[in-house]
PDB file of C-alpha atoms in Angstrom:
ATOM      1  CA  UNK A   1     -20.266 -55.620   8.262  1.00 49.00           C
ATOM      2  CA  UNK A   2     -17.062 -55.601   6.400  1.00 50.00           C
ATOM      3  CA  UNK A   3     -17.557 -59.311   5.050  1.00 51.00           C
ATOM      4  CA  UNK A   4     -21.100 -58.647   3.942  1.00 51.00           C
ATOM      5  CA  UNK A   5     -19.873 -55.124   1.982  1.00 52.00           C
ATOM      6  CA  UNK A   6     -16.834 -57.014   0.526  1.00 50.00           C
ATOM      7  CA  UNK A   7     -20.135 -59.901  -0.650  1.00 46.00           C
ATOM      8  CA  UNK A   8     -22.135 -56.847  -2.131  1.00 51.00           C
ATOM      9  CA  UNK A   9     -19.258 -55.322  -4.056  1.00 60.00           C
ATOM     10  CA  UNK A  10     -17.985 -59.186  -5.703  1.00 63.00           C
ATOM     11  CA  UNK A  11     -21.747 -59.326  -6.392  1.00 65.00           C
ATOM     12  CA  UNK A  12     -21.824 -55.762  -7.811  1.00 69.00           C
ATOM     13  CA  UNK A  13     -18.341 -56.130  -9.926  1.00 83.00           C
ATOM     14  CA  UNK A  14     -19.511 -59.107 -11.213  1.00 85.00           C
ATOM     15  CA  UNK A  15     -23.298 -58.002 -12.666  1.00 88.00           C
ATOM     16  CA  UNK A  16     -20.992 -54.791 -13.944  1.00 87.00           C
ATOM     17  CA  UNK A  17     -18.532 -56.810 -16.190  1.00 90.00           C
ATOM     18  CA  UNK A  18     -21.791 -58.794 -17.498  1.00 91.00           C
ATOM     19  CA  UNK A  19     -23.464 -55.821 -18.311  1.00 89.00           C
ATOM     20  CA  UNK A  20     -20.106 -54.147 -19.621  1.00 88.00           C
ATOM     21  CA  UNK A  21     -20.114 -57.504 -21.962  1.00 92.00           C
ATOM     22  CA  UNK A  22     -23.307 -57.046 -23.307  1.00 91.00           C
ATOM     23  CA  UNK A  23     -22.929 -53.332 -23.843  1.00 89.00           C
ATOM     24  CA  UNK A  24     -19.789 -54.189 -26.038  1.00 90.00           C
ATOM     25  CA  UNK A  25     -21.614 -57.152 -27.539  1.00 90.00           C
ATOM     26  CA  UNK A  26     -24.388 -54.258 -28.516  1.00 88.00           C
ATOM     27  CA  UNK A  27     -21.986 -51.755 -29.922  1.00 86.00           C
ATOM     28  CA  UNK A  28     -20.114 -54.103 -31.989  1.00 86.00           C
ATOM     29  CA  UNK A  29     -22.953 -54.844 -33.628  1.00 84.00           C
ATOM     30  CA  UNK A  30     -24.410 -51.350 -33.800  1.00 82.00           C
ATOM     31  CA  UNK A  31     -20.816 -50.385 -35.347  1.00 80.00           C
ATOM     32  CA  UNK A  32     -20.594 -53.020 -37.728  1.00 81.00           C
ATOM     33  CA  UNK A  33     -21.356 -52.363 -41.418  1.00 84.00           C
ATOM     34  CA  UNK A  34     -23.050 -55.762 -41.996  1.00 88.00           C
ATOM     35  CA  UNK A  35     -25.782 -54.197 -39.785  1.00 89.00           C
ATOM     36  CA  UNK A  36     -26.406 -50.774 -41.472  1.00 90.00           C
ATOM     37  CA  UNK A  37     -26.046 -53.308 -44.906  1.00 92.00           C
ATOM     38  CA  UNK A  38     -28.565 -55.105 -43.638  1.00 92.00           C
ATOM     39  CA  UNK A  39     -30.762 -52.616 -42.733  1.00 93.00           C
ATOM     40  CA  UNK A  40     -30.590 -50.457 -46.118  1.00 95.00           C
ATOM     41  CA  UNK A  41     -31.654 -53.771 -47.766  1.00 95.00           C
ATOM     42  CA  UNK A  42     -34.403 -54.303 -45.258  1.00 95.00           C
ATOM     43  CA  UNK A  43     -35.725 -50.436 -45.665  1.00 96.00           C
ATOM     44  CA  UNK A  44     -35.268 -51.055 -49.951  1.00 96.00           C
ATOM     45  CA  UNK A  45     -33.385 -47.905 -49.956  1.00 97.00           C
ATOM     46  CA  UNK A  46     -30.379 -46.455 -51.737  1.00 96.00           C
ATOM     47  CA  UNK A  47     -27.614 -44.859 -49.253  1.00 96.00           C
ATOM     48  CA  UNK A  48     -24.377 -45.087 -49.356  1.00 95.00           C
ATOM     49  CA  UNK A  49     -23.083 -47.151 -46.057  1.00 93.00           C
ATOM     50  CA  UNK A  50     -21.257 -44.422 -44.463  1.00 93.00           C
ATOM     51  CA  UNK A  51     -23.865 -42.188 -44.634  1.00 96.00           C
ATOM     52  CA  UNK A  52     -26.563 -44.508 -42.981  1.00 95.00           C
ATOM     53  CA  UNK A  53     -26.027 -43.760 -39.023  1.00 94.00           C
ATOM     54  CA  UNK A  54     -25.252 -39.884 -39.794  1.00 96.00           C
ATOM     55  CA  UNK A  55     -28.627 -40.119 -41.345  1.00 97.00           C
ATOM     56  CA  UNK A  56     -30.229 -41.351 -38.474  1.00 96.00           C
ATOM     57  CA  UNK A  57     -28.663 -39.511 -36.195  1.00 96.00           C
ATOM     58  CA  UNK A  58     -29.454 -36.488 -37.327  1.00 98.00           C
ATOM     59  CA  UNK A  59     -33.487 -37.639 -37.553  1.00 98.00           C
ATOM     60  CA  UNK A  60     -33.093 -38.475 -34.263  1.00 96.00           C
ATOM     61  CA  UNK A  61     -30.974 -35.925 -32.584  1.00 95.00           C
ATOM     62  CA  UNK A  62     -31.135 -32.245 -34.776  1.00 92.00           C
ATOM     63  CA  UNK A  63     -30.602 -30.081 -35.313  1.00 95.00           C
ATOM     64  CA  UNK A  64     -26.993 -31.515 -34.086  1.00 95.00           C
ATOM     65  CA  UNK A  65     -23.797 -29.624 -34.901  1.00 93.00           C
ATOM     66  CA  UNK A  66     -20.973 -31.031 -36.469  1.00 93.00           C
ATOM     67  CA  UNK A  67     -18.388 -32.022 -33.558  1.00 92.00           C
ATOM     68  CA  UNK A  68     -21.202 -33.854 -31.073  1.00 93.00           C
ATOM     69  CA  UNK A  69     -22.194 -35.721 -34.796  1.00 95.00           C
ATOM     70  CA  UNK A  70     -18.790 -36.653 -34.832  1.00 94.00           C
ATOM     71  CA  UNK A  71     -18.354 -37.762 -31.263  1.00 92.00           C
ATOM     72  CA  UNK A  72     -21.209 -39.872 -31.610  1.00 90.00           C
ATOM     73  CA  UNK A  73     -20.408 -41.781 -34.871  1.00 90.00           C
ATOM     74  CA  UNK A  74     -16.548 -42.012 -33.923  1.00 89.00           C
ATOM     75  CA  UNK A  75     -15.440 -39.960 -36.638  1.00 92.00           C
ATOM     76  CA  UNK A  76     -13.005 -37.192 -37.241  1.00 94.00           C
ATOM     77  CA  UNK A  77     -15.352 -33.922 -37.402  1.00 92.00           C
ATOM     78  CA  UNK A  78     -13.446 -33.240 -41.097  1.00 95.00           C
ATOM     79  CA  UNK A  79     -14.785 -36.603 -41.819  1.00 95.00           C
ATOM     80  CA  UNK A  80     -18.132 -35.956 -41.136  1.00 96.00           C
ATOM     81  CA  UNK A  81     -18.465 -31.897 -42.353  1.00 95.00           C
ATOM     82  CA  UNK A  82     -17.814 -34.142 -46.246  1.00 96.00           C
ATOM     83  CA  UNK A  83     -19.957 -36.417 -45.713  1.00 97.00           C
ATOM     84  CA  UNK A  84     -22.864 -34.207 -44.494  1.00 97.00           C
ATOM     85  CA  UNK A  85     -22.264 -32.406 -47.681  1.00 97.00           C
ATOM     86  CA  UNK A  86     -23.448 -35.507 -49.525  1.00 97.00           C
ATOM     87  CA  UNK A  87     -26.307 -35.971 -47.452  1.00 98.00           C
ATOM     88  CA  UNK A  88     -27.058 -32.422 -48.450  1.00 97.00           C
ATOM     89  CA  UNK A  89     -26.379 -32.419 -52.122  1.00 97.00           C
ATOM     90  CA  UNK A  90     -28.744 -35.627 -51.684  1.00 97.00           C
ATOM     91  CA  UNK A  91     -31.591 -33.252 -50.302  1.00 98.00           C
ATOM     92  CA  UNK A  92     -31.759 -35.341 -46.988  1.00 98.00           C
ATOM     93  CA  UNK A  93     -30.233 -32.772 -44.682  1.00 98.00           C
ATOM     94  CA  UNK A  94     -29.708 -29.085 -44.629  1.00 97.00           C
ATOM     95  CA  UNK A  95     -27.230 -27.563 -42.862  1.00 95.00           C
ATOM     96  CA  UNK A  96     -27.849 -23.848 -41.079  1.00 93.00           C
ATOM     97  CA  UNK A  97     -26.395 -21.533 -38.656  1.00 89.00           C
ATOM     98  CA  UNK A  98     -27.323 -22.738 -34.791  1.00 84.00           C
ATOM     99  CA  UNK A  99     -30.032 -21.346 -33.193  1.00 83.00           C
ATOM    100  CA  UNK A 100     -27.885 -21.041 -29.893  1.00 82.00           C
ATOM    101  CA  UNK A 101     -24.851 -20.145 -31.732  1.00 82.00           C
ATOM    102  CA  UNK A 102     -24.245 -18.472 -35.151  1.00 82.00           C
ATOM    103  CA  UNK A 103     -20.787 -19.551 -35.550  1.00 82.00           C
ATOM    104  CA  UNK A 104     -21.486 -23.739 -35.609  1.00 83.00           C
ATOM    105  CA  UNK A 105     -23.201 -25.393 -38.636  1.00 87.00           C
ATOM    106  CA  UNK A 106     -26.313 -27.660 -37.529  1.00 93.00           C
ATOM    107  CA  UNK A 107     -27.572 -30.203 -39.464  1.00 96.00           C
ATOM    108  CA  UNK A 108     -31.011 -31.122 -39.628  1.00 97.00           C
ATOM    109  CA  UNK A 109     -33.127 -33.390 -41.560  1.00 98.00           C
ATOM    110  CA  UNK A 110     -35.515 -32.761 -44.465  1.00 98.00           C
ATOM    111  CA  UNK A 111     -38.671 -34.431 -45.885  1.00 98.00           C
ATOM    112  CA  UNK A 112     -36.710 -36.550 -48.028  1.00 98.00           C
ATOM    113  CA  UNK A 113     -34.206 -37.879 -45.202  1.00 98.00           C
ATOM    114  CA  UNK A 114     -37.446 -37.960 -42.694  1.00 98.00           C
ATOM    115  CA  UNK A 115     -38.987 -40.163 -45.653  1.00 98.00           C
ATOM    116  CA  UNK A 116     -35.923 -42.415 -45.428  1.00 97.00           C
ATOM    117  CA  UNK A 117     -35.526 -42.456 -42.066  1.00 97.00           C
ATOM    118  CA  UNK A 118     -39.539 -43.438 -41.320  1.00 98.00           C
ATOM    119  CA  UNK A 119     -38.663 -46.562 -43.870  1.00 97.00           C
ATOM    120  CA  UNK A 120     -35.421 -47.602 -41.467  1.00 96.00           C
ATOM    121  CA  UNK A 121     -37.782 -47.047 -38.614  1.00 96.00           C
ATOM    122  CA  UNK A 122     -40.440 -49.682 -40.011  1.00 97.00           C
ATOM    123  CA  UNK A 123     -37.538 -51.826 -40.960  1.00 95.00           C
ATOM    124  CA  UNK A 124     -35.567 -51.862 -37.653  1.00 93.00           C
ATOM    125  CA  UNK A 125     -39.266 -52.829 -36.107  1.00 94.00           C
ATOM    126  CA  UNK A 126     -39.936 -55.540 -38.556  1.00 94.00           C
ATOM    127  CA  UNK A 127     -36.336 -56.721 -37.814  1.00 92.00           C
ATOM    128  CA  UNK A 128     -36.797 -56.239 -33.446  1.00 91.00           C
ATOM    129  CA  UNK A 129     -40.156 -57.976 -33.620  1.00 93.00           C
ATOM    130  CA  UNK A 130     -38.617 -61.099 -34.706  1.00 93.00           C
ATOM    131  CA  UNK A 131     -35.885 -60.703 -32.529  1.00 91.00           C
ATOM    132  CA  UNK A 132     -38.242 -59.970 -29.302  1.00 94.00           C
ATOM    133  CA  UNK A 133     -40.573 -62.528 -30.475  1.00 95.00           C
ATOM    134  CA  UNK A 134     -40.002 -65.235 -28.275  1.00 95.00           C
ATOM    135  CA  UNK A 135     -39.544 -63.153 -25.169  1.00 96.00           C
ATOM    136  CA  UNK A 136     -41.993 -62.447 -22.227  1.00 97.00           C
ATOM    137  CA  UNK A 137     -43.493 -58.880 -22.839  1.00 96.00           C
ATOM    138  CA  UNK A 138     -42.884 -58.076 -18.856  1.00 97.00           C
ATOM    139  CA  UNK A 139     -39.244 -58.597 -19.724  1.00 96.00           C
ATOM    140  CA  UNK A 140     -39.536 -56.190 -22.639  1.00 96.00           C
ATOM    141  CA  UNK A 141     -41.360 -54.083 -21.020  1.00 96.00           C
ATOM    142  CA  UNK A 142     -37.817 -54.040 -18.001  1.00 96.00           C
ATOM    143  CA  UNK A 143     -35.241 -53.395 -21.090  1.00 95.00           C
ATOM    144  CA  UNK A 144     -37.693 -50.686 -22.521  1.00 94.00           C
ATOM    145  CA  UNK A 145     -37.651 -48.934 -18.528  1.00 95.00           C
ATOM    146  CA  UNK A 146     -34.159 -49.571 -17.843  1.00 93.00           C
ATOM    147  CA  UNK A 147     -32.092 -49.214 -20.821  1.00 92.00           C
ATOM    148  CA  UNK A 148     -33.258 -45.809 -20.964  1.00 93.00           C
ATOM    149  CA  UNK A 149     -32.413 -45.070 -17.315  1.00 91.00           C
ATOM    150  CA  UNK A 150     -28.894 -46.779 -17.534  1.00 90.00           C
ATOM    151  CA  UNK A 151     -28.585 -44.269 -21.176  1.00 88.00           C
ATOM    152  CA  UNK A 152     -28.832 -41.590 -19.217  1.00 91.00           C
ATOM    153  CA  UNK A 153     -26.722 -42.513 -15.953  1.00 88.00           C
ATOM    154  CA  UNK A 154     -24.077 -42.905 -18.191  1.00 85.00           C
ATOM    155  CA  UNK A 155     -24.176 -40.129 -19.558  1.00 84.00           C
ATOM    156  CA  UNK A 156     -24.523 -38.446 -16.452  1.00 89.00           C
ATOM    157  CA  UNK A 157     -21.682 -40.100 -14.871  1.00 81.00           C
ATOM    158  CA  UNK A 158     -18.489 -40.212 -17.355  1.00 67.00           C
ATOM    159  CA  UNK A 159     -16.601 -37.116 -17.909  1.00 61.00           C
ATOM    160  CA  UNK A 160     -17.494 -35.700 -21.439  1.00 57.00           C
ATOM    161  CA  UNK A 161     -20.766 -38.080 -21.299  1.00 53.00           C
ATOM    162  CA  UNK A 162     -23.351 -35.619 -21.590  1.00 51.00           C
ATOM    163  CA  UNK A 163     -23.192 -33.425 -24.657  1.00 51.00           C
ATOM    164  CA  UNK A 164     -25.798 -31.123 -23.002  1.00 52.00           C
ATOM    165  CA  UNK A 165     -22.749 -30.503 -19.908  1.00 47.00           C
ATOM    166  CA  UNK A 166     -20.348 -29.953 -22.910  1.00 43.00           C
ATOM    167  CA  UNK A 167     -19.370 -25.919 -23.733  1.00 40.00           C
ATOM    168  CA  UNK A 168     -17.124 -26.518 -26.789  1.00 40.00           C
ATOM    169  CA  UNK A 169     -19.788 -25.240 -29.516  1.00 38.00           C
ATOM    170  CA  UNK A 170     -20.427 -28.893 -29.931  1.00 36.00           C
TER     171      UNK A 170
END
């Protein structure tokens, strides 16, 4: 029994470090500003680089308070509270009071940012077809179930992973 659970857990550190590979090979290119380039281009928009995956983030996420903003884009929260002000004096965001909490600023997005954000969304789907294209649709159909599912395990399972576990008015 030993043998066989000493088989299991090679086989199991093994698929781990492959999917640990890819996971880097995804966030390197997620964090890379040739991608965000690219996709401004792509979407025929005008936004300053920096502000691109705050943007986004805030379409998908808000209303999202500074800190967890910060957390996710890597950035110091000081960082961040400027360049939201931007995005603001841009008309893309607003930033309130929370709903939970009084005391922490929450950005959300308005019809302007939604606007941009709807012509990255047709953009990042022009750009995903053609990189699906050539694959089976039952294996896109797997990444579309499991990526998900692995999302939110590790979130789940890293200390500090799930901002919803988090009480630091983030």
């Amino acid at each position: 029994m030993t043998a066989r659970k000493n088989v299991h857990n090679t086989h199991m550190t093994g698929q781990l470090r492959l999917l640990h590979g890819a996971v880097l090979d995804i966030v390197g290119m997620m964090n890379g500003p040739q991608r965000d380039e690219a996709m401004i281009r792509a979407a025929g928009i005008r936004l300053d680089r920096a502000l691109f995956p705050l943007l986004v983030l805030i379409e998908r996420f808000g209303p999202i308070g500074v800190v967890e903003l910060a957390d996710r884009v890597g950035r110091d929260h000081t960082t961040v509270s400027r360049q939201l002000a931007k995005l603001e004096g841009l008309d893309l965001i607003e930033r309130r009071s929370g709903a939970a909490d009084r005391r922490v600023r929450e950005a959300v997005i308005r019809p302007a940012g939604k606007a941009m954000t709807d012509r990255i969304d047709e953009a990042r789907e022009r750009i995903l077809s053609a990189g699906f294209a050539g694959w089976p649709q039952e294996d896109l159909d797997a990444l579309v179930r499991l990526l998900p599912k692995f999302a939110q395990a590790m979130r789940d399972g890293l200390p500090g992973g799930n901002p919803d576990q988090r009480d630091d008015n983030r």
